[in-house]
Coordinates of C-alpha atoms in Angstrom, one line a residue:
Chain A
M1 CA -30.0 -6.2 -8.9
N2 CA -29.6 -5.0 -12.5
H3 CA -30.0 -1.4 -11.5
Y4 CA -27.1 -1.7 -9.0
L5 CA -24.9 -3.5 -11.4
L6 CA -25.6 -1.1 -14.3
K7 CA -24.7 1.8 -12.0
R8 CA -21.4 0.1 -11.0
L9 CA -20.7 -0.7 -14.6
R10 CA -21.2 2.9 -15.6
Q11 CA -18.9 4.2 -12.9
S12 CA -16.2 1.7 -13.9
L13 CA -16.4 2.8 -17.5
I14 CA -16.1 6.4 -16.5
T15 CA -13.1 5.6 -14.4
L16 CA -11.5 3.6 -17.2
F17 CA -12.0 6.5 -19.5
L18 CA -10.3 8.9 -17.1
V19 CA -7.5 6.3 -16.6
S20 CA -6.9 6.1 -20.4
V21 CA -6.8 10.0 -20.5
V22 CA -4.2 10.1 -17.7
V23 CA -2.0 7.4 -19.2
F24 CA -2.2 9.0 -22.6
A25 CA -1.4 12.5 -21.2
G26 CA 1.3 11.1 -18.9
V27 CA 3.2 9.6 -21.7
R28 CA 2.9 12.8 -23.8
A29 CA 4.2 14.7 -20.7
I30 CA 7.5 12.9 -20.9
P31 CA 10.1 15.5 -22.0
G32 CA 11.7 15.0 -25.3
D33 CA 10.5 14.5 -28.9
P34 CA 8.9 11.1 -29.4
A35 CA 9.9 11.1 -33.0
L36 CA 13.6 11.4 -32.0
A37 CA 13.2 8.5 -29.6
L38 CA 11.6 6.4 -32.4
A39 CA 14.1 7.4 -35.0
G40 CA 17.1 5.9 -33.2
E41 CA 20.2 6.4 -35.3
E42 CA 18.5 7.9 -38.4
R43 CA 18.0 11.6 -37.4
S44 CA 17.8 13.5 -40.6
P45 CA 14.9 16.0 -40.8
E46 CA 13.4 13.9 -43.6
A47 CA 13.5 10.7 -41.6
L48 CA 11.9 12.5 -38.6
A49 CA 9.2 14.0 -40.8
A50 CA 8.5 10.5 -42.2
I51 CA 8.2 9.1 -38.7
R52 CA 5.9 11.9 -37.6
E53 CA 3.8 11.0 -40.6
Q54 CA 3.9 7.3 -40.0
Y55 CA 3.0 7.5 -36.4
G56 CA 0.5 10.3 -36.9
L57 CA 2.3 12.7 -34.6
N58 CA 1.2 15.7 -36.8
D59 CA -2.4 15.0 -36.1
S60 CA -4.4 16.9 -33.4
I61 CA -4.1 15.6 -29.9
F62 CA -7.7 14.4 -30.0
E63 CA -7.1 12.4 -33.1
Q64 CA -4.0 10.8 -31.5
Y65 CA -6.0 10.0 -28.3
W66 CA -8.8 8.5 -30.4
R67 CA -6.3 6.3 -32.3
F68 CA -4.6 5.2 -29.0
V69 CA -7.9 4.2 -27.5
S70 CA -9.4 2.5 -30.6
H71 CA -6.2 0.5 -31.1
A72 CA -6.0 -0.4 -27.4
V73 CA -9.6 -1.7 -27.5
T74 CA -8.7 -4.1 -30.3
G75 CA -5.6 -5.2 -28.4
D76 CA -3.1 -3.3 -30.4
L77 CA -0.8 -1.4 -27.9
G78 CA 2.0 -0.4 -30.3
V79 CA 5.5 -1.7 -30.7
S80 CA 8.2 -1.8 -27.9
A81 CA 11.0 0.5 -28.6
R82 CA 13.5 -1.9 -27.0
T83 CA 12.6 -5.2 -28.6
G84 CA 10.7 -4.0 -31.7
L85 CA 8.0 -6.6 -30.9
P86 CA 4.3 -5.8 -30.3
V87 CA 3.6 -4.7 -26.7
D88 CA 0.5 -6.9 -26.5
D89 CA 2.6 -10.0 -27.2
A90 CA 5.0 -9.2 -24.4
I91 CA 2.0 -8.6 -22.1
V92 CA 0.3 -11.9 -23.1
G93 CA 3.6 -13.7 -22.5
A94 CA 4.1 -12.2 -19.0
L95 CA 0.5 -12.6 -17.9
P96 CA 0.6 -16.3 -16.9
V97 CA 3.5 -15.7 -14.5
T98 CA 1.8 -12.8 -12.7
V99 CA -1.6 -14.5 -12.7
E100 CA -0.2 -17.7 -11.2
L101 CA 1.7 -15.7 -8.6
A102 CA -1.4 -13.7 -7.7
L103 CA -3.6 -16.7 -7.4
L104 CA -1.2 -18.7 -5.3
S105 CA -0.7 -15.7 -2.9
L106 CA -4.4 -15.1 -2.8
L107 CA -4.8 -18.8 -1.9
F108 CA -2.2 -18.5 0.8
A109 CA -3.7 -15.3 2.2
V110 CA -7.2 -16.7 2.3
V111 CA -6.4 -20.0 3.8
V112 CA -3.9 -18.7 6.4
G113 CA -5.8 -15.4 7.0
I114 CA -9.3 -16.9 7.5
G115 CA -7.9 -19.9 9.5
A116 CA -5.9 -17.7 11.8
G117 CA -8.8 -15.2 12.1
V118 CA -11.3 -17.9 13.1
I119 CA -8.8 -19.4 15.6
A120 CA -8.2 -15.9 17.1
A121 CA -11.9 -15.3 17.4
V122 CA -12.9 -18.7 18.7
R123 CA -10.1 -19.2 21.2
R124 CA -10.1 -15.8 22.9
G125 CA -7.5 -15.4 25.6
R126 CA -5.6 -18.6 24.8
P127 CA -2.0 -18.8 23.5
S128 CA -3.3 -19.6 20.0
E129 CA -5.1 -16.2 19.9
W130 CA -1.9 -14.4 20.9
L131 CA 0.1 -16.3 18.3
A132 CA -2.4 -15.5 15.6
N133 CA -2.5 -11.8 16.6
G134 CA 1.3 -11.5 16.9
L135 CA 1.8 -13.0 13.4
A136 CA -0.8 -10.6 12.0
L137 CA 1.0 -7.6 13.5
L138 CA 4.3 -8.9 12.1
G139 CA 2.7 -9.5 8.7
L140 CA 1.6 -5.9 8.6
S141 CA 4.9 -4.3 9.7
V142 CA 7.4 -6.4 7.8
P143 CA 7.8 -5.0 4.3
N144 CA 7.3 -7.8 1.8
F145 CA 10.5 -7.2 -0.1
W146 CA 12.5 -7.7 3.1
L147 CA 10.5 -10.8 4.0
G148 CA 11.5 -12.1 0.5
I149 CA 15.1 -11.5 1.2
V150 CA 14.9 -13.2 4.6
L151 CA 13.0 -16.2 3.2
V152 CA 15.6 -16.5 0.4
L153 CA 18.4 -16.4 3.1
S154 CA 16.8 -19.0 5.3
L155 CA 14.9 -21.4 2.9
A156 CA 16.9 -21.1 -0.3
I157 CA 20.4 -20.5 0.8
A158 CA 20.9 -21.8 4.4
V159 CA 18.5 -24.7 4.0
P160 CA 18.0 -25.1 0.2
V161 CA 14.4 -26.3 0.2
F162 CA 13.0 -23.9 -2.4
A163 CA 14.6 -22.2 -5.4
A164 CA 15.5 -18.6 -5.0
S165 CA 14.9 -17.4 -8.5
G166 CA 13.8 -18.2 -12.1
Y167 CA 10.6 -19.4 -13.6
V168 CA 9.6 -22.7 -15.1
P169 CA 6.1 -22.9 -16.6
F170 CA 3.6 -25.1 -14.7
G171 CA 2.9 -27.0 -17.9
V172 CA 6.5 -27.9 -18.4
D173 CA 7.4 -29.1 -14.9
P174 CA 4.7 -28.7 -12.2
V175 CA 6.9 -29.7 -9.3
D176 CA 9.8 -27.4 -10.3
N177 CA 7.3 -24.6 -11.0
L178 CA 5.8 -24.9 -7.5
R179 CA 9.3 -25.2 -5.9
R180 CA 10.0 -21.8 -7.4
M181 CA 6.7 -20.2 -6.8
V182 CA 6.1 -21.1 -3.1
L183 CA 8.4 -18.4 -1.6
P184 CA 7.2 -15.6 -3.9
A185 CA 3.5 -16.5 -3.1
I186 CA 4.2 -16.4 0.6
V187 CA 6.0 -13.1 0.3
L188 CA 3.2 -11.5 -1.8
G189 CA 0.5 -13.1 0.3
S190 CA 1.8 -12.4 3.8
G191 CA 0.6 -8.8 4.1
L192 CA -2.8 -9.7 2.7
A193 CA -3.0 -12.7 5.0
A194 CA -2.5 -10.4 8.0
V195 CA -5.3 -8.0 6.8
V196 CA -7.7 -10.9 6.1
M197 CA -6.9 -12.4 9.5
R198 CA -7.7 -9.1 11.4
Q199 CA -10.9 -8.6 9.4
T200 CA -12.0 -12.2 9.8
R201 CA -11.4 -12.1 13.5
A202 CA -13.3 -8.8 14.0
A203 CA -16.2 -10.0 11.8
M204 CA -16.3 -13.4 13.6
L205 CA -16.4 -11.7 17.0
D206 CA -19.3 -9.7 15.8
S207 CA -21.2 -12.6 14.4
L208 CA -20.5 -14.9 17.4
S209 CA -22.2 -12.5 19.7
A210 CA -25.2 -12.0 17.3
D211 CA -28.7 -13.3 18.2
Y212 CA -28.9 -15.8 15.3
V213 CA -25.8 -17.6 16.5
R214 CA -27.3 -17.9 20.0
T215 CA -30.5 -19.2 18.4
A216 CA -28.6 -21.7 16.4
R217 CA -26.8 -23.0 19.5
A218 CA -30.0 -23.0 21.4
K219 CA -31.8 -25.2 18.8
G220 CA -29.1 -27.8 19.3
L221 CA -26.5 -27.3 16.6
S222 CA -23.0 -28.2 17.5
R223 CA -20.5 -25.4 18.1
R224 CA -18.5 -26.5 15.0
Q225 CA -21.6 -26.3 12.8
V226 CA -22.5 -22.9 14.2
I227 CA -19.0 -21.5 13.7
G228 CA -18.7 -23.0 10.2
S229 CA -22.0 -22.4 8.6
H230 CA -23.5 -19.4 10.5
A231 CA -20.8 -17.2 11.9
L232 CA -18.1 -17.7 9.3
R233 CA -20.5 -17.4 6.4
N234 CA -21.7 -14.0 7.6
S235 CA -18.2 -12.9 8.1
L236 CA -17.2 -13.6 4.5
V237 CA -18.8 -10.4 3.1
T238 CA -16.3 -8.3 5.0
V239 CA -13.4 -10.5 3.9
V240 CA -14.4 -10.4 0.3
T241 CA -14.6 -6.6 0.5
I242 CA -11.2 -6.3 2.1
L243 CA -9.7 -8.6 -0.5
G244 CA -11.1 -6.3 -3.2
L245 CA -9.7 -3.2 -1.4
Q246 CA -6.3 -4.8 -1.1
L247 CA -5.9 -5.9 -4.7
G248 CA -4.1 -2.7 -5.6
Q249 CA -1.5 -3.6 -3.0
L250 CA -1.3 -7.1 -4.4
I251 CA -0.5 -5.6 -7.9
S252 CA 2.2 -3.3 -6.4
G253 CA 3.6 -6.2 -4.4
A254 CA 3.8 -8.4 -7.5
V255 CA 6.1 -5.9 -9.1
V256 CA 8.5 -6.1 -6.1
T257 CA 8.2 -9.8 -5.7
E258 CA 8.9 -10.5 -9.3
Q259 CA 12.0 -8.3 -9.0
I260 CA 13.3 -10.2 -6.0
F261 CA 12.7 -13.7 -7.4
V262 CA 13.6 -12.7 -11.0
L263 CA 10.2 -13.8 -12.3
P264 CA 9.5 -12.8 -15.9
G265 CA 6.0 -11.4 -15.2
F266 CA 4.1 -8.1 -15.5
G267 CA 6.1 -6.3 -12.8
K268 CA 9.4 -7.0 -14.3
L269 CA 8.0 -5.8 -17.7
T270 CA 7.0 -2.6 -15.9
I271 CA 10.3 -1.9 -14.2
D272 CA 12.3 -2.8 -17.3
A273 CA 10.2 -0.4 -19.3
V274 CA 11.0 2.4 -17.0
F275 CA 14.7 1.9 -17.0
T276 CA 15.0 1.4 -20.7
R277 CA 12.6 4.4 -21.4
D278 CA 10.3 2.1 -23.4
Y279 CA 7.3 4.3 -23.4
A280 CA 5.0 2.3 -25.6
M281 CA 5.6 -0.7 -23.3
L282 CA 5.0 1.5 -20.2
Q283 CA 1.8 2.9 -21.6
G284 CA 0.5 -0.5 -22.4
V285 CA 1.5 -2.1 -19.1
V286 CA 0.1 0.7 -17.0
L287 CA -3.2 0.8 -19.0
C288 CA -3.6 -3.0 -18.7
T289 CA -2.8 -3.0 -15.0
S290 CA -5.3 -0.3 -14.2
A291 CA -8.0 -1.8 -16.4
A292 CA -7.5 -5.1 -14.7
Y293 CA -7.7 -3.5 -11.3
I294 CA -10.9 -1.7 -12.2
L295 CA -12.4 -4.9 -13.6
I296 CA -11.4 -6.8 -10.5
N297 CA -13.0 -4.2 -8.3
L298 CA -16.2 -4.4 -10.3
L299 CA -16.2 -8.2 -9.9
V300 CA -15.7 -7.9 -6.2
D301 CA -18.7 -5.7 -6.0
V302 CA -20.7 -8.1 -8.0
A303 CA -19.4 -11.0 -5.8
Y304 CA -20.6 -9.4 -2.6
S305 CA -23.9 -8.3 -4.0
V306 CA -24.4 -12.1 -4.7
I307 CA -23.2 -13.1 -1.2
D308 CA -25.2 -10.4 0.6
P309 CA -28.7 -9.7 -0.9
R310 CA -29.0 -6.5 1.2
I311 CA -26.5 -4.7 -1.0
R312 CA -28.3 -5.2 -4.3
L313 CA -31.8 -4.9 -2.9
G314 CA -31.1 -1.9 -0.6
G315 CA -29.6 0.2 -3.4
A316 CA -26.8 1.9 -1.6
P317 CA -23.7 -0.2 -0.8
R318 CA -22.8 -0.2 2.9
Chain B
M1 CA -2.2 2.1 38.6
T2 CA -5.6 3.6 38.3
T3 CA -4.8 6.6 36.1
P4 CA -4.2 6.3 32.4
T5 CA -0.5 6.6 31.5
T6 CA -0.9 8.7 28.5
P7 CA -2.9 11.9 29.2
T8 CA -3.7 13.8 26.1
T9 CA -4.2 17.4 25.2
S10 CA -7.9 16.8 24.5
T11 CA -8.6 15.7 28.0
T12 CA -6.2 17.8 30.1
A13 CA -8.7 20.6 30.3
L14 CA -11.2 18.3 32.0
T15 CA -11.4 17.7 35.7
S16 CA -9.7 14.5 36.8
P17 CA -12.9 12.6 37.8
T18 CA -14.3 13.2 34.3
R19 CA -11.0 12.1 32.8
A20 CA -11.0 8.9 34.8
R21 CA -14.5 8.2 33.7
L22 CA -13.7 8.9 30.1
A23 CA -10.7 6.6 30.3
R24 CA -12.8 3.8 31.8
A25 CA -15.5 4.3 29.2
A26 CA -13.0 4.3 26.3
G27 CA -10.7 1.6 27.4
G28 CA -12.9 -1.4 28.2
T29 CA -11.2 -3.3 31.0
R30 CA -8.5 -1.4 32.8
T31 CA -5.8 -3.9 32.2
R32 CA -6.4 -3.9 28.5
A33 CA -6.3 -0.1 28.4
L34 CA -3.0 -0.1 30.3
L35 CA -1.5 -2.7 28.1
R36 CA -2.5 -0.7 25.1
D37 CA -1.0 2.4 26.6
R38 CA 2.2 0.6 27.4
L39 CA 2.5 -0.6 23.8
A40 CA 1.8 3.0 22.6
L41 CA 4.4 4.3 25.0
T42 CA 7.0 1.8 23.8
G43 CA 6.2 2.7 20.3
G44 CA 6.5 6.4 21.0
V45 CA 9.8 6.0 22.7
I46 CA 11.3 3.9 19.9
A47 CA 9.9 6.3 17.3
A48 CA 11.5 9.2 19.2
L49 CA 14.8 7.3 19.2
F50 CA 14.6 6.8 15.5
V51 CA 13.8 10.5 14.9
L52 CA 16.8 11.5 17.2
A53 CA 19.1 9.1 15.4
A54 CA 18.1 10.6 12.0
L55 CA 18.5 14.2 13.2
L56 CA 21.9 13.5 14.9
A57 CA 23.1 11.1 12.2
P58 CA 26.2 13.2 11.4
L59 CA 27.2 13.4 15.1
I60 CA 26.6 9.8 16.2
S61 CA 27.8 7.9 13.2
P62 CA 31.1 6.3 13.9
Y63 CA 32.2 6.5 10.3
D64 CA 31.6 8.6 7.2
P65 CA 28.7 6.7 5.5
A66 CA 30.2 7.2 2.0
Q67 CA 33.8 6.3 3.0
A68 CA 34.8 3.1 1.1
D69 CA 37.4 0.9 2.8
F70 CA 38.2 -2.0 0.5
E71 CA 40.5 -3.7 3.1
N72 CA 37.4 -4.3 5.3
A73 CA 34.8 -5.1 2.6
L74 CA 32.1 -7.5 3.7
A75 CA 33.4 -7.5 7.3
Q76 CA 31.2 -9.3 9.8
P77 CA 29.7 -7.4 12.7
S78 CA 32.4 -6.6 15.2
W79 CA 33.3 -4.1 17.9
S80 CA 34.7 -1.7 15.3
H81 CA 31.8 -2.2 12.9
W82 CA 28.7 -3.0 15.0
L83 CA 26.6 -3.9 12.0
G84 CA 29.4 -5.0 9.7
T85 CA 30.4 -3.4 6.5
D86 CA 29.1 -3.6 2.9
D87 CA 30.7 -4.7 -0.3
L88 CA 32.7 -1.4 -0.5
G89 CA 33.7 -1.6 3.2
R90 CA 31.4 1.2 4.2
D91 CA 30.2 1.1 7.8
Q92 CA 26.6 -0.3 7.9
L93 CA 25.7 1.4 11.2
S94 CA 26.6 4.9 9.9
R95 CA 24.6 4.1 6.7
V96 CA 21.6 3.0 8.7
F97 CA 21.6 6.3 10.7
H98 CA 21.9 8.3 7.5
G99 CA 19.3 6.1 5.7
L100 CA 16.8 6.9 8.4
R101 CA 17.1 10.6 7.4
A102 CA 15.7 9.7 4.0
S103 CA 13.0 7.5 5.5
L104 CA 11.7 10.1 7.9
Q105 CA 12.1 13.0 5.4
V106 CA 9.9 11.1 3.0
G107 CA 7.6 10.0 5.8
L108 CA 6.8 13.6 6.8
L109 CA 6.9 15.3 3.4
A110 CA 4.7 12.7 1.7
V111 CA 2.0 13.0 4.4
V112 CA 2.1 16.8 4.3
L113 CA 1.7 16.6 0.5
A114 CA -1.2 14.2 0.8
F115 CA -2.9 16.6 3.3
V116 CA -2.3 19.7 1.2
V117 CA -4.0 18.1 -1.7
G118 CA -6.5 15.9 0.0
V119 CA -8.0 18.1 2.8
P120 CA -9.3 20.9 0.5
L121 CA -10.8 18.3 -1.9
G122 CA -12.4 16.4 1.0
L123 CA -13.9 19.7 2.4
L124 CA -15.2 20.6 -1.0
A125 CA -16.8 17.2 -1.6
G126 CA -18.3 17.0 1.9
Y127 CA -19.5 20.5 2.2
Y128 CA -21.0 21.3 -1.2
G129 CA -22.1 17.8 -2.1
R130 CA -23.9 17.1 -5.4
F131 CA -21.7 18.1 -8.4
A132 CA -18.6 18.8 -6.3
D133 CA -19.0 15.5 -4.5
S134 CA -19.4 13.4 -7.6
T135 CA -16.5 15.1 -9.4
V136 CA -14.2 14.5 -6.4
S137 CA -15.4 10.9 -6.2
R138 CA -14.4 10.3 -9.8
I139 CA -11.0 11.9 -9.2
T140 CA -10.5 9.7 -6.1
E141 CA -11.5 6.6 -8.0
T142 CA -9.2 7.4 -10.9
M143 CA -6.3 7.8 -8.4
L144 CA -7.2 4.5 -6.8
A145 CA -7.2 2.8 -10.2
F146 CA -3.5 3.3 -10.3
P147 CA -1.9 0.9 -7.8
F148 CA 0.8 2.8 -5.8
L149 CA 3.7 1.2 -7.5
V150 CA 2.4 1.8 -11.0
L151 CA 1.9 5.4 -10.1
A152 CA 5.4 5.7 -8.7
V153 CA 6.8 3.9 -11.8
G154 CA 4.9 6.3 -14.1
L155 CA 6.2 9.3 -12.3
A156 CA 9.7 8.1 -12.3
A157 CA 9.4 7.6 -16.0
I158 CA 8.1 11.1 -16.6
L159 CA 10.2 13.1 -14.1
G160 CA 13.2 10.7 -13.6
P161 CA 13.9 8.6 -10.6
S162 CA 14.8 10.7 -7.5
L163 CA 13.9 11.0 -3.8
L164 CA 11.7 14.0 -4.5
N165 CA 9.7 12.2 -7.2
A166 CA 9.4 9.2 -4.9
T167 CA 8.0 11.5 -2.2
I168 CA 5.5 12.9 -4.7
A169 CA 4.4 9.5 -5.7
I170 CA 4.0 8.3 -2.1
G171 CA 2.1 11.5 -1.3
I172 CA -0.3 11.2 -4.2
S173 CA -1.0 7.6 -3.3
Q174 CA -2.1 8.7 0.1
V175 CA -4.4 11.5 -1.2
P176 CA -7.5 9.3 -1.7
A177 CA -7.5 8.2 2.0
V178 CA -7.2 11.8 3.2
I179 CA -10.0 12.9 0.8
R180 CA -12.3 10.2 2.1
I181 CA -11.7 10.9 5.8
T182 CA -12.0 14.7 5.4
R183 CA -15.2 14.2 3.4
A184 CA -16.7 11.9 5.9
E185 CA -15.8 14.2 8.8
T186 CA -17.2 17.2 6.9
L187 CA -20.5 15.4 6.2
R188 CA -20.8 14.5 9.8
L189 CA -19.9 18.0 11.1
K190 CA -22.0 19.9 8.6
N191 CA -25.2 18.8 10.4
V192 CA -23.9 19.4 13.9
D193 CA -25.7 22.3 15.8
F194 CA -22.7 24.6 16.3
V195 CA -22.0 24.6 12.5
A196 CA -25.6 25.4 11.8
A197 CA -25.3 28.2 14.4
A198 CA -22.2 29.5 12.6
V199 CA -24.1 29.5 9.3
A200 CA -27.1 31.2 10.9
N201 CA -24.8 33.9 12.3
G202 CA -23.9 34.8 8.8
G203 CA -20.6 33.0 8.6
G204 CA -19.3 32.6 5.1
D205 CA -18.4 29.2 3.6
G206 CA -14.7 29.9 4.2
T207 CA -15.3 30.8 7.9
V208 CA -17.4 27.7 8.5
L209 CA -15.1 25.4 6.7
F210 CA -11.8 26.6 8.2
R211 CA -12.9 27.9 11.6
H212 CA -15.5 25.4 12.5
I213 CA -15.3 22.2 10.5
L214 CA -11.6 21.7 9.9
P215 CA -10.5 22.1 13.6
N216 CA -13.0 19.5 14.6
A217 CA -11.8 17.1 12.0
A218 CA -8.3 17.4 13.4
S219 CA -8.3 14.2 15.5
A220 CA -9.4 12.0 12.7
L221 CA -6.8 13.5 10.5
T222 CA -4.1 13.1 13.1
V223 CA -4.9 9.4 13.2
Q224 CA -4.6 9.2 9.4
A225 CA -1.2 10.9 9.6
T226 CA 0.1 8.3 12.1
V227 CA -1.0 5.6 9.6
G228 CA 0.5 7.6 6.7
I229 CA 4.0 8.0 8.1
P230 CA 4.9 4.4 8.5
A231 CA 3.3 3.6 5.1
A232 CA 5.5 6.3 3.6
I233 CA 8.6 4.9 5.3
I234 CA 8.0 1.5 3.8
G235 CA 7.1 3.2 0.4
E236 CA 10.5 5.0 0.4
A237 CA 12.4 1.9 1.2
L238 CA 10.5 0.0 -1.5
L239 CA 11.0 2.6 -4.2
S240 CA 14.7 3.0 -3.3
F241 CA 15.0 -0.8 -3.4
L242 CA 13.7 -0.8 -6.9
G243 CA 16.0 2.1 -7.9
L244 CA 13.2 4.6 -8.2
G245 CA 14.0 6.6 -5.1
V246 CA 17.2 7.6 -3.4
Q247 CA 20.1 7.1 -5.9
P248 CA 23.3 5.4 -4.8
P249 CA 25.8 6.2 -3.4
E250 CA 23.4 8.2 -1.2
P251 CA 22.4 6.0 1.8
S252 CA 18.9 4.7 2.2
L253 CA 17.6 1.6 3.9
G254 CA 16.0 0.5 0.6
V255 CA 19.3 1.1 -1.4
M256 CA 21.2 -0.9 1.2
L257 CA 18.8 -3.9 0.9
S258 CA 19.0 -3.7 -2.9
S259 CA 22.9 -3.9 -2.9
A260 CA 22.7 -6.6 -0.2
Q261 CA 20.8 -8.9 -2.7
S262 CA 24.0 -9.7 -4.5
F263 CA 25.8 -10.8 -1.4
L264 CA 23.1 -12.8 0.4
A265 CA 25.3 -15.9 0.9
A266 CA 28.5 -14.0 1.7
A267 CA 27.2 -11.2 3.9
P268 CA 23.7 -11.8 5.2
W269 CA 24.2 -9.0 7.8
M270 CA 24.0 -6.5 4.9
A271 CA 20.4 -7.6 4.4
V272 CA 19.3 -8.3 7.9
F273 CA 20.1 -5.0 9.7
P274 CA 18.7 -2.4 7.3
G275 CA 15.5 -4.5 7.2
L276 CA 15.3 -4.7 10.9
A277 CA 15.6 -0.9 11.1
I278 CA 12.6 -0.6 8.7
V279 CA 10.5 -3.1 10.6
A280 CA 11.4 -1.5 14.0
A281 CA 10.6 2.0 12.8
T282 CA 7.4 1.0 11.1
L283 CA 6.2 -1.1 14.1
A284 CA 7.0 1.8 16.4
F285 CA 5.0 4.3 14.4
N286 CA 2.1 1.8 14.0
L287 CA 2.0 1.2 17.8
L288 CA 2.0 4.9 18.5
G289 CA -0.7 5.4 15.9
D290 CA -2.8 2.6 17.4
G291 CA -2.5 4.3 20.8
L292 CA -3.4 7.7 19.4
R293 CA -6.4 6.3 17.6
D294 CA -7.7 4.9 20.8
V295 CA -7.3 8.2 22.6
L296 CA -8.3 10.6 19.8
D297 CA -10.9 8.7 17.9
P298 CA -13.0 6.5 20.2
R299 CA -15.2 5.5 17.3
G300 CA -12.3 3.7 15.6
A301 CA -11.2 1.9 18.8
T302 CA -13.3 -1.2 18.4
R303 CA -10.6 -3.6 17.6

């Protein structure tokens, strides 16, 4: 087990290093003198020289990279050019919104996806299978930003059940918070739910025809017990893997969802940074997003090596 | 009703009994194969209609897509404006037709870009293995570490928001999948007898890779392309929606949805029709792709 995890950890660290290089190089590739951007109104040669000195822009590119990384590791991501406040503070402030959104949509995707997948696999050829399959196809083909607009049209404007925009922290007013977060969570989770549904269905169909399920039935377990504790459990490895692979989409989707529902999360921070040319912010946000993504992928691998012992004992992942 | 409805180039050279047998072997029960073919056919026809509409947009559009008409702003769908008008009184139908041009342009160009970058890297990794393989793997993982939208946002920041840069971002985001598929196919084909024979005959690496391996990987790559096109269409709409793709007043389905957001209560048709166009186009290409996958790549047809 340790060998496998160490190998994955090493790979993740290498990827993280490459990501930091790409982010660093990318921001330096932006046309224009960074000193000019930082200077604002004061553009005399002396002021520019002072800024270059202050921000270490005269140092070699390696020294600059090293400073960027060593500061980033301690949580210092520089100062936003737009607000003049530390980037890490803005990120910490936006994080709860995006994390709540992501968790709620994961919950939606897992509950709806696994539920519909099991139904589609167990009730083959009945109307409920067709319904589940149709919904999954729709979930895959409807872009989530349009789904968001349609849901706002129907459930926030035509029949005002939910709020269309804005954010209230859960700690301040849990009911109002959920009233505002339900639609975004559905929008963000729908595509994922469709993928989870298809995978669950395929994996369930495989396990239901496996020998051990027939054995379990033959020794007198009820159909419900067999489906729940044998077939479903063995299908979960696939589902966890798929969830891991789809997390990048979840992160991309969060950016759009937050834009539609005007939620002050990570995605809004990212888009605002682009349009206001706030490079320190952009650099920090992209670095954090990618690091989080790498970390989550690592955790997914760890999770399924725990669920399925064959992975950590067999050496090579399937 | 015993013959398959979509004969393909790969099977036309075979005698018809063989073809029938292949179709039976590949399709499971006949009704299911037929249903699948019908879906693929429907998808193909709708996709073709969308392509035609995009190509002929200037000819079939009832109005100039950029022509503002403030008298008729936010008009409901009617006989003179089938899909209504937007906040500037521009005809929605004409804008959808022209928007499809951007969608399909990005759909094709992004996939071409992904192939131009991904196929050589995949061949390299699969054929030479060892150092080449692990280097390409690290590159792939680094690319995967940037979620698509973060990548697009970064590129827009560096190069400025435009349709071309959106295409590049979408293309790059599809590179890892192309690398993986090419690599897997190369690994599989490397050990097949006819490739070994080509090597024994003194064929150089270039000959083996491009004359023997690549043509045999073509069907898997075709399937990937049919997945890539609808993904790129959605990607374009998404980036234009966020203001990172097509720039207004140029028409794009994403731009239309973005401006519709301010008029959801007053003019819901502004949001409904462009969205329906995206869904229909994506669904059509996905159905066509599913059908092609069943025909071209039997190993993938287990669903």
